[in-house]
Amino acid sequence: MGGILRRGDALPRDSRPQPGDRLQAVRVDAHCHSNASSGPAAAVLGLIGCPECYSEPEQVYDQAIARGMDLVALTDHDTIDGAMHLVERGFPNVVVGEEVTVYFPEDRCKLHVLVWNLTPALHEEIDNQGLRSDVYLFAHWLRDRNLAHSLAHPLYIQNHKLTRWHVERCALLFKGFETLNGAHSGTHRSVLDEYLARLSPGSVHRLIQDHNLEPVWPRIWEKARTGGSDDHGLLNVGRTWTAVPFDAATDPNALLDPREFFKAVMAGKSQPGGVAGHSSLLAHQLTTVGAQYYAEKVAPKTSPRARYAAAKILRFAGVDMKLPSLPALAWDTLKAKLGAKIGRKSGSPLLDIVRECLPPALDAFPDIKSRLGRPGFRGAALDSALADHDDMASFFDAFQGAVSGKLLSGAHKAARRRDKDLVREHIVSLLAVQAASIPYVFSLFHQNKERPFLERFAHEAFGSAAGSAPGEPGNTHLPISATIDAPANRPMKVALFTDTLADVNGVSRFIQNCATQAKLTGREFKALTSTRMNCPVHENIVNFDPVAATRMPKYENLEAALPPVLQMLRWVDRYQPDVIHVSTPGSVGLVGLLAARMLRCPVVGVYHTDFPAYVDHLFDDTGLTWSTSQYMKFFYKNFSRIFTRSQDYADSLAKLGLDAGRLVRLKPGIDIEAFHASQRDVSIWPSYGLSPTSVKVLYAGRVSVEKNLPALVSLWKQAQKRLKLEGSEAELVIIGDGPYRSRMQKDLAEHGAHFLGFRHGQELARLYASGDVFVFPSLTDTLGQVVMEAQASGMPVLVSNQGGPKEVVSHGRTGFVLPAERPQDWVDAIANLVGDGAKRRMMGQNAFDEMQAFSIRKSFDHYWSIHERAWREHLVRIGAADPASVDVDPAMSV
């Protein structure tokens, strides 16, 4: 017996009472399964004979007692065999329960109802009287027999039919509700608690009128609340419970009688406690059942070496599989070696890499390591390694990442040796390692599948005209949080995914500005990236260490990274954003699209870079350009809104076949306080090796061919030659770095050009303000943020008539928009501005004045408003907001 829980009792860390729980109480995990729940968890598993649970009733009992439960309940699906097995063997304090499957006769909406203190005769009545097919008959049967019960996981959609209509009818049919389920998301609890807290005589009267249905139980608004682990894998028994507190005037031994205990529960005296479900917990339950199935059905048919490896791996799930005999293992190993000598020289690398990576991974997680050898009872571990959900998920991430990284490295080396077979084996092994993530990925998606329903339910139930306030007379149960409101009434949360944040470019600076503005304005915003480059430190920026990363060929200052998909999805699952923003169409951007699918939320993105134009410019390959265009079309096709930095690129996106109604030109903005003409200080130039008296012509950005810098090399040579003839002294200053730098530096070695590399922050702002003319010949930029920064710093600018930068330049007033195909016009403009100081200063002042209207704050406000509109349109579409709250285009894809 576990005894009565009293202050000072030692319990496992994750089953100890949480803050607010009564320390003196009788507790039971009121929702548990054993191997008597022998049906398949899903129809497809029935085809291979995989049951939903392998836990022996004795094991469930022992784990419940070890985790501090005073009563032990078994509630197997549509059977009491598991509980009766314990009763017949004389186990004390056993509660005979059942999770009964019942249906609404109108549409076959499936429900599960926990019933306790059953007998074999009562159990038989359920089938004999055909109660499972009619929830109304079943509810009246419970009342006639005065049976303690609770509607299990009430907001869990089991067969795609559950609506608020069903939940409201359940509120009139059942006295007990399971408000805390250890296998389902905690988001269910907050919404359900609020709904039950708002029940009152007045709201129940409205339900009676709306449904023309009389309540089955007296004072139906006073609900019994229960909690249970819903454990199927002997991982979480006793971590979620129903507790009935007692005081000095109460005889605790009386509550050890299951009938008295559940009598108190039905009287509303119980308190759910412990942990709610989450994705890792569900994944580990699925993995445990799968491991048991493999050990029982599959492993006996495999080779001794495979059984040996499986036995080691299955220890993580607490499965004690019999090892093959040493002679059989030795013979199988010898045959494999002989086969390898006869056939290929190289075998699969996976096993060797696993052996290499496993010890250091286990050393980093000593608790996981210790659980692998921890003794159990009745043939099962008290806590398998999978029972430590957070640590096990982190261990899996680290171990999988290490193995994947080595496999990718091995594939790369094999490719350089042109060993196609070894490349294939590494790739196949890599796919097998990624397949191990399936339970986690499935669970993340499964735990979020009710999200639209919960938002719709909250809107319908907690809108201004729905339900009753928690303080209405007759409402005595306060929810865990009385702040649940209709979704449209709460602040929006945005998570941004980007492949470029450590780079020095306009995209990176724009995202950092968004993070700063979100902090300053109190908005819920996080930027997610995955890089090993130096990433800005900001509380709104989260950087995940990549599984693998390498410098991009010809772009050594850029990085190609493989992000840790599971870690990022788990983070998003905890953060629960309302809108996903995808800033770049790379690997991190793809994770953002996956996260949006997982959360069933809208995606907003930005078209920062015209990649098809870049590819065409760099490779002059029509096939590659077409492929890039097709990828961009695929990537952006389901976005709710697509920001473009200029009208020019809105036209480019429309040419890709994207709906023009979803394109929004983002109001340009820069940090006009950081980039300011007041920072001008020409005395800095000698420290960079430049003349203090020359006119400085600046370029800032990536030093690469796609920025049209070969054209700059040519026109600068012509301009400098003309300036020398006119007696004007000018120097070209290149700020930035990239693959074209060495060639450009060589070509301009004798032409007054200075390469400063990357410059950041205040130093960059001072360089801008201390320059005289800014030249930006790019043909492919969507905006050219550097062009705006240069103007805000007081420089006139020269830009091409192709691309987005021309839209932020007033031709003839703040600079010149010049034909790309007429280099002589560029030479003339540079020479005229260098030679005419008064004109240069006048245009610089005009540029500064015009840029003051383009503050980053105004740009961010516009950026945020578009996200909010996309979110509200999404809420309208799923029925979680009033249509009148936003004008929605029904044809617009979300």
XYZ file of N, CA, C and O in Angstrom, residues 382-484:
412
model
N 10.814 0.216 -13.039
C 9.976 1.239 -12.408
C 9.839 2.425 -13.333
O 8.755 2.952 -13.534
N 10.934 2.862 -13.905
C 10.934 3.967 -14.863
C 11.873 3.598 -15.997
O 13.082 3.569 -15.811
N 11.336 3.336 -17.155
C 12.217 3.145 -18.308
C 12.819 4.497 -18.659
O 12.347 5.548 -18.208
N 13.867 4.457 -19.468
C 14.492 5.722 -19.869
C 13.488 6.634 -20.549
O 13.548 7.858 -20.418
N 12.546 6.043 -21.281
C 11.545 6.853 -21.978
C 10.607 7.568 -21.018
O 9.878 8.476 -21.434
N 10.588 7.147 -19.753
C 9.687 7.788 -18.794
C 10.183 9.171 -18.388
O 9.410 9.976 -17.857
N 11.455 9.452 -18.614
C 11.993 10.786 -18.318
C 11.876 11.600 -19.600
O 12.820 11.750 -20.365
N 10.680 12.153 -19.839
C 10.322 12.638 -21.166
C 11.201 13.775 -21.665
O 11.665 13.751 -22.807
N 11.427 14.780 -20.848
C 12.207 15.929 -21.315
C 13.652 15.539 -21.606
O 14.207 15.885 -22.649
N 14.267 14.816 -20.649
C 15.656 14.411 -20.857
C 15.788 13.454 -22.034
O 16.746 13.530 -22.807
N 14.810 12.557 -22.173
C 14.902 11.583 -23.256
C 14.755 12.277 -24.607
O 15.457 11.927 -25.571
N 13.869 13.254 -24.701
C 13.726 13.990 -25.951
C 15.020 14.739 -26.279
O 15.471 14.754 -27.428
N 15.631 15.342 -25.256
C 16.895 16.057 -25.476
C 18.003 15.089 -25.849
O 18.839 15.385 -26.717
N 18.026 13.931 -25.176
C 19.022 12.906 -25.517
C 18.852 12.453 -26.962
O 19.832 12.332 -27.705
N 17.622 12.207 -27.365
C 17.375 11.761 -28.736
C 17.849 12.810 -29.733
O 18.485 12.487 -30.735
N 17.549 14.073 -29.448
C 17.974 15.145 -30.345
C 19.496 15.156 -30.492
O 20.035 15.267 -31.598
N 20.194 15.062 -29.339
C 21.656 15.119 -29.363
C 22.236 13.899 -30.071
O 23.152 14.016 -30.904
N 21.707 12.729 -29.755
C 22.225 11.491 -30.341
C 21.932 11.430 -31.840
O 22.815 11.133 -32.647
N 20.696 11.734 -32.216
C 20.346 11.716 -33.629
C 21.168 12.749 -34.399
O 21.626 12.492 -35.518
N 21.351 13.930 -33.796
C 22.134 14.965 -34.461
C 23.573 14.545 -34.675
O 24.152 14.780 -35.747
N 24.169 13.896 -33.660
C 25.559 13.446 -33.785
C 25.692 12.377 -34.862
O 26.608 12.425 -35.701
N 24.772 11.404 -34.872
C 24.817 10.340 -35.880
C 24.580 10.913 -37.276
O 25.291 10.583 -38.238
N 23.597 11.796 -37.404
C 23.293 12.390 -38.704
C 24.472 13.199 -39.227
O 24.794 13.152 -40.425
N 25.110 13.957 -38.335
C 26.254 14.754 -38.748
C 27.387 13.897 -39.288
O 28.011 14.228 -40.309
N 27.655 12.775 -38.631
C 28.731 11.887 -39.095
C 28.354 11.193 -40.406
O 29.210 10.971 -41.268
N 27.076 10.839 -40.542
C 26.640 10.225 -41.800
C 26.747 11.210 -42.959
O 27.172 10.849 -44.066
N 26.378 12.462 -42.721
C 26.499 13.469 -43.774
C 27.958 13.697 -44.138
O 28.318 13.822 -45.316
N 28.805 13.753 -43.115
C 30.232 13.932 -43.368
C 30.792 12.748 -44.146
O 31.577 12.920 -45.093
N 30.364 11.530 -43.771
C 30.830 10.345 -44.482
C 30.356 10.322 -45.918
O 31.106 9.925 -46.827
N 29.110 10.740 -46.145
C 28.591 10.794 -47.506
C 29.375 11.793 -48.342
O 29.657 11.557 -49.530
N 29.734 12.919 -47.727
C 30.506 13.942 -48.442
C 31.883 13.412 -48.830
O 32.348 13.604 -49.969
N 32.540 12.713 -47.902
C 33.858 12.151 -48.198
C 33.766 11.071 -49.273
O 34.616 10.986 -50.166
N 32.723 10.229 -49.188
C 32.543 9.185 -50.193
C 32.287 9.791 -51.564
O 32.749 9.268 -52.589
N 31.556 10.893 -51.601
C 31.274 11.561 -52.873
C 32.559 12.109 -53.480
O 32.759 12.038 -54.709
N 33.438 12.643 -52.645
C 34.705 13.154 -53.168
C 35.580 12.024 -53.718
O 36.368 12.229 -54.635
N 35.420 10.804 -53.126
C 36.163 9.643 -53.632
C 35.424 8.963 -54.787
O 35.883 7.967 -55.320
N 34.206 9.486 -55.074
C 33.367 8.939 -56.146
C 32.996 7.486 -55.896
O 32.872 6.691 -56.827
N 32.785 7.157 -54.622
C 32.322 5.821 -54.230
C 30.799 5.866 -54.139
O 30.225 6.171 -53.092
N 30.145 5.574 -55.253
C 28.687 5.712 -55.306
C 27.983 4.769 -54.328
O 26.979 5.138 -53.713
N 28.499 3.551 -54.190
C 27.861 2.589 -53.290
C 27.912 3.076 -51.844
O 26.933 2.970 -51.097
N 29.057 3.608 -51.451
C 29.187 4.086 -50.078
C 28.337 5.330 -49.847
O 27.770 5.509 -48.760
N 28.236 6.196 -50.855
C 27.343 7.353 -50.745
C 25.921 6.886 -50.514
O 25.209 7.395 -49.642
N 25.500 5.885 -51.316
C 24.142 5.366 -51.183
C 23.904 4.783 -49.785
O 22.859 5.005 -49.170
N 24.880 4.028 -49.264
C 24.714 3.426 -47.940
C 24.619 4.494 -46.851
O 23.859 4.348 -45.893
N 25.396 5.549 -46.989
C 25.310 6.640 -46.010
C 23.942 7.318 -46.089
O 23.351 7.642 -45.054
N 23.444 7.534 -47.298
C 22.151 8.195 -47.439
C 21.028 7.315 -46.908
O 20.122 7.788 -46.217
N 21.079 6.017 -47.219
C 20.061 5.092 -46.702
C 20.099 5.061 -45.180
O 19.056 5.071 -44.514
N 21.299 5.026 -44.624
C 21.429 5.035 -43.164
C 20.890 6.326 -42.575
O 20.238 6.326 -41.526
N 21.159 7.443 -43.266
C 20.656 8.727 -42.794
C 19.128 8.748 -42.787
O 18.501 9.246 -41.838
N 18.523 8.199 -43.826
C 17.061 8.143 -43.879
C 16.517 7.272 -42.749
O 15.471 7.589 -42.161
N 17.211 6.185 -42.440
C 16.772 5.320 -41.337
C 16.835 6.064 -40.014
O 15.931 5.940 -39.165
N 17.877 6.857 -39.824
C 18.006 7.636 -38.586
C 16.899 8.676 -38.500
O 16.320 8.900 -37.426
N 16.585 9.307 -39.628
C 15.515 10.303 -39.619
C 14.162 9.650 -39.368
O 13.272 10.242 -38.742
N 13.994 8.402 -39.835
C 12.727 7.701 -39.619
C 12.457 7.477 -38.137
O 11.297 7.352 -37.722
N 13.525 7.434 -37.332
C 13.340 7.272 -35.890
C 12.600 8.454 -35.275
O 12.090 8.367 -34.156
N 12.536 9.567 -36.017
C 11.830 10.756 -35.523
C 10.323 10.660 -35.715
O 9.591 11.515 -35.201
N 9.862 9.668 -36.442
C 8.446 9.621 -36.808
C 7.514 9.696 -35.599
O 6.541 10.454 -35.619
N 7.768 8.943 -34.512
C 6.853 9.071 -33.360
C 6.791 10.496 -32.809
O 5.720 10.958 -32.406
N 7.924 11.184 -32.784
C 7.936 12.558 -32.280
C 7.164 13.490 -33.213
O 6.372 14.324 -32.755
N 7.423 13.369 -34.513
C 6.750 14.248 -35.465
C 5.246 13.985 -35.458
O 4.429 14.916 -35.428
N 4.876 12.705 -35.489
C 3.454 12.364 -35.439
C 2.801 12.955 -34.195
O 1.698 13.524 -34.257
N 3.469 12.828 -33.052
C 2.886 13.311 -31.794
C 2.741 14.819 -31.777
O 1.756 15.352 -31.249
N 3.707 15.530 -32.348
C 3.603 16.989 -32.413
C 2.385 17.404 -33.234
O 1.640 18.312 -32.854
N 2.183 16.743 -34.349
C 1.022 17.059 -35.177
C -0.269 16.625 -34.483
O -1.264 17.353 -34.493
N -0.247 15.441 -33.861
C -1.453 14.914 -33.226
C -1.885 15.786 -32.048
O -3.084 16.037 -31.862
N -0.930 16.254 -31.256
C -1.267 17.043 -30.081
C -1.820 18.413 -30.451
O -2.425 19.080 -29.620
N -1.613 18.828 -31.674
C -2.117 20.138 -32.106
C -3.330 20.038 -33.023
O -3.820 21.058 -33.513
N -3.827 18.832 -33.241
C -4.908 18.694 -34.223
C -6.210 19.338 -33.754
O -7.044 19.715 -34.577
N -6.404 19.468 -32.424
C -7.622 20.117 -31.931
C -7.513 21.632 -31.880
O -8.463 22.304 -31.468
N -6.380 22.196 -32.285
C -6.190 23.640 -32.119
C -7.293 24.473 -32.779
O -7.864 25.360 -32.128
N -7.651 24.232 -34.041
C -8.755 25.024 -34.622
C -10.070 24.828 -33.869
O -10.823 25.790 -33.668
N -10.335 23.594 -33.445
C -11.569 23.329 -32.704
C -11.573 24.072 -31.373
O -12.597 24.674 -30.983
N -10.450 24.064 -30.663
C -10.387 24.758 -29.376
C -10.568 26.262 -29.553
O -11.242 26.913 -28.740
N -9.985 26.818 -30.615
C -10.145 28.256 -30.856
C -11.592 28.579 -31.215
O -12.142 29.583 -30.754
N -12.195 27.726 -32.020
C -13.604 27.933 -32.380
C -14.496 27.764 -31.150
O -15.420 28.557 -30.923
N -14.208 26.760 -30.350
C -14.996 26.516 -29.138
C -14.882 27.693 -28.175
O -15.881 28.146 -27.599
N -13.654 28.197 -27.999
C -13.455 29.336 -27.095
C -14.205 30.563 -27.594
O -14.801 31.311 -26.799
N -14.191 30.780 -28.905
C -14.922 31.925 -29.457
C -16.423 31.779 -29.211
O -17.085 32.722 -28.770
N -16.944 30.599 -29.494
C -18.378 30.389 -29.333
C -18.812 30.413 -27.868
O -19.879 30.917 -27.532
N -17.950 29.874 -27.001
C -18.338 29.746 -25.597
C -18.017 30.982 -24.770
O -18.725 31.276 -23.789
N -16.955 31.706 -25.124
C -16.503 32.805 -24.275
C -16.685 34.171 -24.917
O -16.187 35.175 -24.422
N -17.366 34.207 -26.074
C -17.666 35.499 -26.685
C -18.601 36.289 -25.795
O -19.199 35.774 -24.846
N -18.748 37.562 -26.100
C -19.531 38.445 -25.225
C -20.964 37.988 -25.040
O -21.598 38.249 -24.017
N -21.510 37.272 -26.034
C -22.906 36.871 -25.943
C -23.076 35.429 -25.500
O -24.180 34.934 -25.393
N -21.950 34.742 -25.245
C -22.040 33.321 -24.933
C -21.703 33.056 -23.485
O -20.883 33.722 -22.875
N -22.351 32.030 -22.920
C -22.015 31.588 -21.577
C -22.346 32.603 -20.521
O -23.096 33.549 -20.719
N -21.787 32.393 -19.352
C -21.968 33.312 -18.234
C -20.633 33.600 -17.612
O -19.690 32.839 -17.757
N -20.545 34.704 -16.942
C -19.296 35.081 -16.296
C -19.014 34.159 -15.123
O -19.912 33.620 -14.509
N -17.711 33.951 -14.788
C -17.397 33.075 -13.673
C -18.032 33.499 -12.363
O -18.254 32.693 -11.476
N -18.359 34.769 -12.223
C -18.921 35.237 -10.972
C -20.429 35.139 -10.872
O -21.024 35.582 -9.891
N -21.099 34.553 -11.870
C -22.558 34.475 -11.849
C -23.015 33.618 -10.673
O -22.384 32.612 -10.331
N -24.100 33.978 -10.002
C -24.581 33.202 -8.865
C -24.750 31.734 -9.233
O -25.238 31.375 -10.293
N -24.330 30.875 -8.317
C -24.435 29.448 -8.535
C -23.153 28.844 -9.083
O -22.980 27.633 -9.090
N -22.205 29.684 -9.504
C -20.958 29.187 -10.048
C -19.916 29.179 -8.943
O -19.379 30.213 -8.568
N -19.623 28.027 -8.417
C -18.732 27.945 -7.256
C -17.356 27.425 -7.602
O -16.473 27.413 -6.754
N -17.146 26.959 -8.837
C -15.856 26.397 -9.215
C -15.102 27.384 -10.088
O -15.525 27.687 -11.198
N -13.976 27.868 -9.585
C -13.161 28.776 -10.375
C -12.198 27.968 -11.226
O -11.686 26.931 -10.786
N -11.899 28.404 -12.427
C -10.972 27.665 -13.275
C -9.532 27.869 -12.812
O -9.241 28.699 -11.956
N -8.650 27.070 -13.410
C -7.230 27.249 -13.133
C -6.818 28.675 -13.471
O -6.059 29.314 -12.781
N -7.297 29.187 -14.567
C -7.042 30.575 -14.958
C -8.340 31.185 -15.454
O -8.968 30.672 -16.353
N -8.721 32.266 -14.845
C -9.976 32.915 -15.238
C -9.745 33.965 -16.304
O -10.484 34.916 -16.418
N -8.672 33.791 -17.079
C -8.333 34.796 -18.091
C -8.546 34.279 -19.510
O -8.205 34.961 -20.459
N -9.074 33.061 -19.669
C -9.322 32.531 -21.006
C -10.370 33.397 -21.687
O -11.399 33.713 -21.112
